mmCIF file with all atom_site columns, C-alpha atoms and ligand atoms in Angstrom:
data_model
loop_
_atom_site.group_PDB
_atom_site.id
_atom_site.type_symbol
_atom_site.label_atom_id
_atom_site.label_alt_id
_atom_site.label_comp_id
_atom_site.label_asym_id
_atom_site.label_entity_id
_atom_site.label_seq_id
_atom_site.pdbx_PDB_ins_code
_atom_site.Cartn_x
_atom_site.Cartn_y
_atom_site.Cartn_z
_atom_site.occupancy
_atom_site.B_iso_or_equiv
_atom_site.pdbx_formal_charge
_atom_site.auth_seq_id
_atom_site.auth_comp_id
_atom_site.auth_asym_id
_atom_site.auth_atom_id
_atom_site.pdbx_PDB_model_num
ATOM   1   C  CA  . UNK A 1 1   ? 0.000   0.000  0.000   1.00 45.00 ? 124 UNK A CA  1
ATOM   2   C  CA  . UNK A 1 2   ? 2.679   2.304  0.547   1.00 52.00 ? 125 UNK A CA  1
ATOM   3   C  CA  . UNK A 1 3   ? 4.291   1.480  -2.381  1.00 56.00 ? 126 UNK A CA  1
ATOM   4   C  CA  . UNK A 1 4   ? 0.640   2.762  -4.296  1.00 54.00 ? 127 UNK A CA  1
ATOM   5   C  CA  . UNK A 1 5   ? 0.452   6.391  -2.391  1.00 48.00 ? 128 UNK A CA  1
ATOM   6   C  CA  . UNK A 1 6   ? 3.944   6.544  -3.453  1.00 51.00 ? 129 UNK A CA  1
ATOM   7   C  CA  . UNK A 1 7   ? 3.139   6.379  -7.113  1.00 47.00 ? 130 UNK A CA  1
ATOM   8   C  CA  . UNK A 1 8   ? -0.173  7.869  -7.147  1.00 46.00 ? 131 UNK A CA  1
ATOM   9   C  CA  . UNK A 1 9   ? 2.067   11.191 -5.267  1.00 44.00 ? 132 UNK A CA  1
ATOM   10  C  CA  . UNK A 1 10  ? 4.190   10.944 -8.092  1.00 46.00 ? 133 UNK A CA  1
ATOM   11  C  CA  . UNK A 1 11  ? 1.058   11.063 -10.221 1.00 45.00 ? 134 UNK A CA  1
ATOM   12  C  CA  . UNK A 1 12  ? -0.263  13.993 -8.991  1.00 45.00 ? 135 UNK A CA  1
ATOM   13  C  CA  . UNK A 1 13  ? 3.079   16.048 -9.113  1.00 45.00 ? 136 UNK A CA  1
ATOM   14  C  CA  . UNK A 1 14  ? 3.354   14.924 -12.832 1.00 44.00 ? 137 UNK A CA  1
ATOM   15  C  CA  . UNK A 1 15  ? -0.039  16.318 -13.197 1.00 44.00 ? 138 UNK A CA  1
ATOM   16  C  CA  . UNK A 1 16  ? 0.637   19.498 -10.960 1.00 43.00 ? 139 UNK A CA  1
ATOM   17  C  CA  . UNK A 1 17  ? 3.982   20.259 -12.727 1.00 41.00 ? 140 UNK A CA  1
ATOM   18  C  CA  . UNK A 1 18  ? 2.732   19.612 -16.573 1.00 41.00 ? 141 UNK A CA  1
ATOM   19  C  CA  . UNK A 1 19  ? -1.151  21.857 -15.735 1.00 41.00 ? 142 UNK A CA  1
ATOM   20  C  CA  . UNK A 1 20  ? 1.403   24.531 -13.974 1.00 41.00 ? 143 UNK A CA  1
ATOM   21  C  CA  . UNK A 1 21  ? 3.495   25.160 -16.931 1.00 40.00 ? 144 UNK A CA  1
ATOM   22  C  CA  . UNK A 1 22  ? 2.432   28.017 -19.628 1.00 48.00 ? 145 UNK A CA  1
ATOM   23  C  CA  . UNK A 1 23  ? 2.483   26.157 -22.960 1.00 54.00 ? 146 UNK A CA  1
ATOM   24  C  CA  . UNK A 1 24  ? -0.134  23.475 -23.533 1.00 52.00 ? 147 UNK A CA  1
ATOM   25  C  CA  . UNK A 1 25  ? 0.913   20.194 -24.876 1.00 57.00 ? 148 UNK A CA  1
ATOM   26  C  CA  . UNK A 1 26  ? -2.310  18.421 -24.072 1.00 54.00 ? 149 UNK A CA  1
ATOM   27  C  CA  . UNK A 1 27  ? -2.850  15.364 -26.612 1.00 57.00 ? 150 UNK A CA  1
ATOM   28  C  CA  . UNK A 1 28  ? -6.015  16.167 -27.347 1.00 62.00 ? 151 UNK A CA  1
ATOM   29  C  CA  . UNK A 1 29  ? -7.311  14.942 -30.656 1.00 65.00 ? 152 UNK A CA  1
ATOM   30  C  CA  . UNK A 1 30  ? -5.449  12.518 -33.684 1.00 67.00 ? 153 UNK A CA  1
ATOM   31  C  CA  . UNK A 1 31  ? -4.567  14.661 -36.241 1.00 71.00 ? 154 UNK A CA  1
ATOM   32  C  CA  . UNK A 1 32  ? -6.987  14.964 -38.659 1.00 85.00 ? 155 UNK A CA  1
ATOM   33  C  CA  . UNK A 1 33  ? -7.312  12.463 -41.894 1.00 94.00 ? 156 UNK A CA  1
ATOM   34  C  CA  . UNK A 1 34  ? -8.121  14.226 -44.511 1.00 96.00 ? 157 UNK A CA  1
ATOM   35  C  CA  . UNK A 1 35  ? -11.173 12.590 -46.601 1.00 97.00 ? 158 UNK A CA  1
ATOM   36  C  CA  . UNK A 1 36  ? -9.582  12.858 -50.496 1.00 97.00 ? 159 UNK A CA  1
ATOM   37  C  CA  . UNK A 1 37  ? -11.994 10.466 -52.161 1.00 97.00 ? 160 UNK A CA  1
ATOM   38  C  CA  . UNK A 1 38  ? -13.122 10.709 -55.683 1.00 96.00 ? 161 UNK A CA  1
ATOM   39  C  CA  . UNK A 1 39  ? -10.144 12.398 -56.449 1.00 97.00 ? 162 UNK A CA  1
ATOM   40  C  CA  . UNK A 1 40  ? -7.575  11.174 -59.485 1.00 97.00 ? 163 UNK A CA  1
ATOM   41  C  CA  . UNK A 1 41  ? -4.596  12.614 -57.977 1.00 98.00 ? 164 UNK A CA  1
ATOM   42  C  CA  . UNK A 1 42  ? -3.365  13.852 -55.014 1.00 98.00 ? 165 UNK A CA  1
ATOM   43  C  CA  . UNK A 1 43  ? -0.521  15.563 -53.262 1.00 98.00 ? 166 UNK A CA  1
ATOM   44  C  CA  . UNK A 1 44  ? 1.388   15.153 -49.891 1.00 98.00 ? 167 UNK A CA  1
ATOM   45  C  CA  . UNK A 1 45  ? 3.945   17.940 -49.506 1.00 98.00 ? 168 UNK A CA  1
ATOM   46  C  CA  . UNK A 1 46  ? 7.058   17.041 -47.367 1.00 98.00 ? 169 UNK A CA  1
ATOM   47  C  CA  . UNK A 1 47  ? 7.881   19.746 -45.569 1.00 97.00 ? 170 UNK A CA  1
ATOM   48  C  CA  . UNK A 1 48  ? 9.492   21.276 -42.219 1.00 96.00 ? 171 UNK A CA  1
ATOM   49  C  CA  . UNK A 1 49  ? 10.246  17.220 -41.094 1.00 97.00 ? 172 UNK A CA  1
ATOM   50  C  CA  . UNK A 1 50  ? 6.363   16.624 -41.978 1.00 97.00 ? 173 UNK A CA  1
ATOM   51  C  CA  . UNK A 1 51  ? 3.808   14.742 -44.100 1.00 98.00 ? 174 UNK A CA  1
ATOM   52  C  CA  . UNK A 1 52  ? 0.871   17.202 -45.398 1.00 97.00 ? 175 UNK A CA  1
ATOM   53  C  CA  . UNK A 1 53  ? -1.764  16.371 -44.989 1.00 97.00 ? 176 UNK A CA  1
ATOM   54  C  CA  . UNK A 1 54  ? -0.080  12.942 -42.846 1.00 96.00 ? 177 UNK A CA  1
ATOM   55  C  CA  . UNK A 1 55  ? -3.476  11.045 -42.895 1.00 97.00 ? 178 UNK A CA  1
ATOM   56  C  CA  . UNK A 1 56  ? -5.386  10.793 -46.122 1.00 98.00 ? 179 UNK A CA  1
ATOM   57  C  CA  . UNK A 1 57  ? -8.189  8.624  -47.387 1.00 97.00 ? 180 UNK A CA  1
ATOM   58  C  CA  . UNK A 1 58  ? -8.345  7.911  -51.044 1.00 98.00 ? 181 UNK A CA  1
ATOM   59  C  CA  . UNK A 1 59  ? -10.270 6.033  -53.504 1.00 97.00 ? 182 UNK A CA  1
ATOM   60  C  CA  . UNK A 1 60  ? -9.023  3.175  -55.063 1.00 97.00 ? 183 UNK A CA  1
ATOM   61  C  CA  . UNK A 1 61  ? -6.990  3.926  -58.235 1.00 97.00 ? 184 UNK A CA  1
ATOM   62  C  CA  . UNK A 1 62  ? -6.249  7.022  -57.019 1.00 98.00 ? 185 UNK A CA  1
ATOM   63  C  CA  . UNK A 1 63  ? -2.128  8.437  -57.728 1.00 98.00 ? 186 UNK A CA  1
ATOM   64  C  CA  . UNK A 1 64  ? -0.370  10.322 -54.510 1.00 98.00 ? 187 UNK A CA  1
ATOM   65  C  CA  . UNK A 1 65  ? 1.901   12.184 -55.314 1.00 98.00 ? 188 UNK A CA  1
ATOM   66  C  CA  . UNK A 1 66  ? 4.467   13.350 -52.976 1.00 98.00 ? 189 UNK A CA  1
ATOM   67  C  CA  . UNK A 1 67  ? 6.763   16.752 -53.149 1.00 98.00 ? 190 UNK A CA  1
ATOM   68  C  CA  . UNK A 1 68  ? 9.372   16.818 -51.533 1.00 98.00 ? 191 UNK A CA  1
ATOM   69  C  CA  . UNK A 1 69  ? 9.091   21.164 -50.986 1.00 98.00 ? 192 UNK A CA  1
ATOM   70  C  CA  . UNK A 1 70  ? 11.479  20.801 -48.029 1.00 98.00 ? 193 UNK A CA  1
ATOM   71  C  CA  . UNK A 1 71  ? 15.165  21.651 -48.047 1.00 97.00 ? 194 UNK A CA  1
ATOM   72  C  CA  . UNK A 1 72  ? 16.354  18.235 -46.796 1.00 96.00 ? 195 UNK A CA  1
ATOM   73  C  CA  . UNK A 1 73  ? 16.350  14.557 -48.502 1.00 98.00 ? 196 UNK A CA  1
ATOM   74  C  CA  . UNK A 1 74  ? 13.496  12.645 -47.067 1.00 98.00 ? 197 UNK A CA  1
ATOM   75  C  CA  . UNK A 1 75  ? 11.726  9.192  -48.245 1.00 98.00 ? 198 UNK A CA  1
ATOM   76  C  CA  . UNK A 1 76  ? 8.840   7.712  -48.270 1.00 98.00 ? 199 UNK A CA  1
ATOM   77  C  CA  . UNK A 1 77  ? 9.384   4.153  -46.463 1.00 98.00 ? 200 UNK A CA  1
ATOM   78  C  CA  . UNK A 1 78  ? 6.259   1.440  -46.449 1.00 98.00 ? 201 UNK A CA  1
ATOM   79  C  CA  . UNK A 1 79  ? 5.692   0.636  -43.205 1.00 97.00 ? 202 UNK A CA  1
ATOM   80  C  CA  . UNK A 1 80  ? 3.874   -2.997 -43.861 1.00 96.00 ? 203 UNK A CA  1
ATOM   81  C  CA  . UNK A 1 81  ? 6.274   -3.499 -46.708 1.00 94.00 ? 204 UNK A CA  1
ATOM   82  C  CA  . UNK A 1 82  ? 3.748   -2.789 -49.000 1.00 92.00 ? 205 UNK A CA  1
ATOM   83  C  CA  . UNK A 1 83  ? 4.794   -1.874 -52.708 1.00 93.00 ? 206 UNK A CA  1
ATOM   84  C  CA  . UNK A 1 84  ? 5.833   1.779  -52.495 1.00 97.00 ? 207 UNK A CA  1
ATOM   85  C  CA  . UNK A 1 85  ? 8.137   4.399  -51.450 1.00 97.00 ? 208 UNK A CA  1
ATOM   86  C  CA  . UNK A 1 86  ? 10.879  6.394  -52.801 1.00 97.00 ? 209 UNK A CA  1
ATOM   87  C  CA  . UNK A 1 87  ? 14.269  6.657  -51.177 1.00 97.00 ? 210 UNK A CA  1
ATOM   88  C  CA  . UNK A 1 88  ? 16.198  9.162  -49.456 1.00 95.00 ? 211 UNK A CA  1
ATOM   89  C  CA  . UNK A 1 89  ? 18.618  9.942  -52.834 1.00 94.00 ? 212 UNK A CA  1
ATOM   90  C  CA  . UNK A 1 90  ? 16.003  9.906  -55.287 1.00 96.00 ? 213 UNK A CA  1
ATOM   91  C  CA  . UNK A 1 91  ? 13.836  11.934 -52.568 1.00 98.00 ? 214 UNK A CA  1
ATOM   92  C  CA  . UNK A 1 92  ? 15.940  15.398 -51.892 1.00 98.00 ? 215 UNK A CA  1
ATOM   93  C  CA  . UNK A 1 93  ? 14.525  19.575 -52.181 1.00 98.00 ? 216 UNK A CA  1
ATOM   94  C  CA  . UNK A 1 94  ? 12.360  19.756 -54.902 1.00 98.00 ? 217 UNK A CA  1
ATOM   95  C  CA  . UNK A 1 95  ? 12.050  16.236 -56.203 1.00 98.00 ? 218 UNK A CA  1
ATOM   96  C  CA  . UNK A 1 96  ? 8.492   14.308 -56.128 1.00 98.00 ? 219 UNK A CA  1
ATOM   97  C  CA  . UNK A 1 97  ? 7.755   10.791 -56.464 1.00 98.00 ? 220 UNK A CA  1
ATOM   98  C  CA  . UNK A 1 98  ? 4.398   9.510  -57.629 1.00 98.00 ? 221 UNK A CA  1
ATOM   99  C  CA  . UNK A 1 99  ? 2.397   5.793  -56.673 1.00 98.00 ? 222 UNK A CA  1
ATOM   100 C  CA  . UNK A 1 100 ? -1.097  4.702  -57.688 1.00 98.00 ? 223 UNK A CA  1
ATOM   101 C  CA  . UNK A 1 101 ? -2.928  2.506  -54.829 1.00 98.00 ? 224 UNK A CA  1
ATOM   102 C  CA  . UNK A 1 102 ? -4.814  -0.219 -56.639 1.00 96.00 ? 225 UNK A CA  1
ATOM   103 C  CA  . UNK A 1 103 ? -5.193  -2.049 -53.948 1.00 96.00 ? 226 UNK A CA  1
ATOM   104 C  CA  . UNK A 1 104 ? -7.877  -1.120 -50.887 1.00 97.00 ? 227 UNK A CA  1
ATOM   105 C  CA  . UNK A 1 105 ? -6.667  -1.262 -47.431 1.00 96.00 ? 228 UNK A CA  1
ATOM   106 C  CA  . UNK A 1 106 ? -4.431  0.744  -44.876 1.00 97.00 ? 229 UNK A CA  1
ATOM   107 C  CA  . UNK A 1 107 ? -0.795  2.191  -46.086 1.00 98.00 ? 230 UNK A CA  1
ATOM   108 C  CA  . UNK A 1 108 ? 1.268   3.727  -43.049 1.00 98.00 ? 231 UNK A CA  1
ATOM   109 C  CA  . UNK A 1 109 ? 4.726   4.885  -43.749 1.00 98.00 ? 232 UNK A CA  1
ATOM   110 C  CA  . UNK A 1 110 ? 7.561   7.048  -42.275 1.00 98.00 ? 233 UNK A CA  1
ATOM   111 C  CA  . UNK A 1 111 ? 10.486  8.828  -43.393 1.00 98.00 ? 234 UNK A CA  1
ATOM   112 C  CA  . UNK A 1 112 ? 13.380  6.370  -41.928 1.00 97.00 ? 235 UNK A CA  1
ATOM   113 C  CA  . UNK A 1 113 ? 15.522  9.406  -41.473 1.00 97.00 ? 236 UNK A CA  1
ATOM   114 C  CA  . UNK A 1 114 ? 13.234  11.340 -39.123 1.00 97.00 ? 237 UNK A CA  1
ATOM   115 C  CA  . UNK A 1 115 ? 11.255  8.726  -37.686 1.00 96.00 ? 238 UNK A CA  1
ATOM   116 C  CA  . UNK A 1 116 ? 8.948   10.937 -35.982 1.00 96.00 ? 239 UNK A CA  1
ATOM   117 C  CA  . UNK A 1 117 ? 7.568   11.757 -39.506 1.00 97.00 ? 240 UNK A CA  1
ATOM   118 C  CA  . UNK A 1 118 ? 4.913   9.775  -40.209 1.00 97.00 ? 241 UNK A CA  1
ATOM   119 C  CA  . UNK A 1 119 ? 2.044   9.325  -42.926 1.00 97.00 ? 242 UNK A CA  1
ATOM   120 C  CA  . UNK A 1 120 ? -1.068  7.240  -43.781 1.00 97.00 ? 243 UNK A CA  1
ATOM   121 C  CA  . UNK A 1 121 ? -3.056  6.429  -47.110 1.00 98.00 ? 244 UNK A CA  1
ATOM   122 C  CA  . UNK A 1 122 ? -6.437  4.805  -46.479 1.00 97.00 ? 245 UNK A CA  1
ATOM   123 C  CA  . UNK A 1 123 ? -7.793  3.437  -49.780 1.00 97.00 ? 246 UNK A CA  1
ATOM   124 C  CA  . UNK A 1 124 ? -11.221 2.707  -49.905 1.00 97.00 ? 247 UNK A CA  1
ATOM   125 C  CA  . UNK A 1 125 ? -12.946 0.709  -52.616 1.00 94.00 ? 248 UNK A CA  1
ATOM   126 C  CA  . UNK A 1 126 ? -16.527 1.674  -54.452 1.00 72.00 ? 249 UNK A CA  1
ATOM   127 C  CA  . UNK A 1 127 ? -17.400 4.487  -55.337 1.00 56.00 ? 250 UNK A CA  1
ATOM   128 C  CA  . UNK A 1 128 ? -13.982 6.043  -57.337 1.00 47.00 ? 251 UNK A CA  1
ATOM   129 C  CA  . UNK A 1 129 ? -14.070 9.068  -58.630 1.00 50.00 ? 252 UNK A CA  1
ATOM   130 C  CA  . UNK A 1 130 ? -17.808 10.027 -58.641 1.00 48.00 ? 253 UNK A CA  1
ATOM   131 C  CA  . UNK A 1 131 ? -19.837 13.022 -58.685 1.00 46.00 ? 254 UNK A CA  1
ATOM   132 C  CA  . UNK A 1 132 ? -20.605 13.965 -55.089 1.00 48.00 ? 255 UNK A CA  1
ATOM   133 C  CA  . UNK A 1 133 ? -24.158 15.423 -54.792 1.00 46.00 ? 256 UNK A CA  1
ATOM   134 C  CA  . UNK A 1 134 ? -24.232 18.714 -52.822 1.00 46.00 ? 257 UNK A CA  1
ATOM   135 C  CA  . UNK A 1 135 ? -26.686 18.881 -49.884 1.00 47.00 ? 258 UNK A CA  1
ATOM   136 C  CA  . UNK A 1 136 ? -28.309 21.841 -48.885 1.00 47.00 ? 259 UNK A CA  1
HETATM 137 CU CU1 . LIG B 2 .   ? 12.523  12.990 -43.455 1.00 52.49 ? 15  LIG B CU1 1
#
């Protein structure tokens, strides 16, 4: 028992310290995915050590094409192994690097250089490239 109020103390400072401090880093929400269905193409800029927009969902058939606008070599490394990517040489400032997803299903990646830069393509089957119907 003492060994619990030691940990929940420890809790509670944690929570004291981070709620003290000035700038918020609350995890609130995922970041958003970014619904890109219907269209042919597509574009995911890498930039400042990030994928933009990181989480997209895309028909199937659909071509992403990624730009590298940064100043740095990145890549584009499949995290399942899955059949794409581009490396790091072919990958610097200015370069882009383009991969249709035939295939439905779930496509994480990540730059291998800065792992913290990270990506998804969701592709979804049906209904590619229709004409969406406006509402109100
Ligand atoms: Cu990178």
């Amino acid at each position: 028992m003492r060994r619990a109020l030691a940990i929940l103390l420890v809790l509670l400072g944690a929570a004291a310290c981070s709620s003290s401090s000035s700038h918020k880093t609350t995890p609130t929400t995922l970041p958003p995915v970014h619904d890109l269905r219907g269209q042919k193409q597509v574009e995911v800029e890498a930039d400042n050590n990030l994928f933009t927009p990181a989480s997209i969902i895309i028909s199937q058939g659909t071509t992403v094409t990624w730009k590298n606008t940064d100043t740095e070599a990145h890549n584009v490394t499949s995290d399942t192994g899955a059949g794409f990517g581009v490396r790091s040489g072919q990958f610097g400032p200015g370069a882009s690097y383009s991969y249709k997803f035939t295939k439905a299903g779930v496509y994480p990646y990540t730059c291998t250089i800065h792992t913290d830069m990270n990506g998804l393509v969701r592709v979804e089957t049906g209904s590619s490239v229709t004409s969406s119907t406006a509402v109100g």
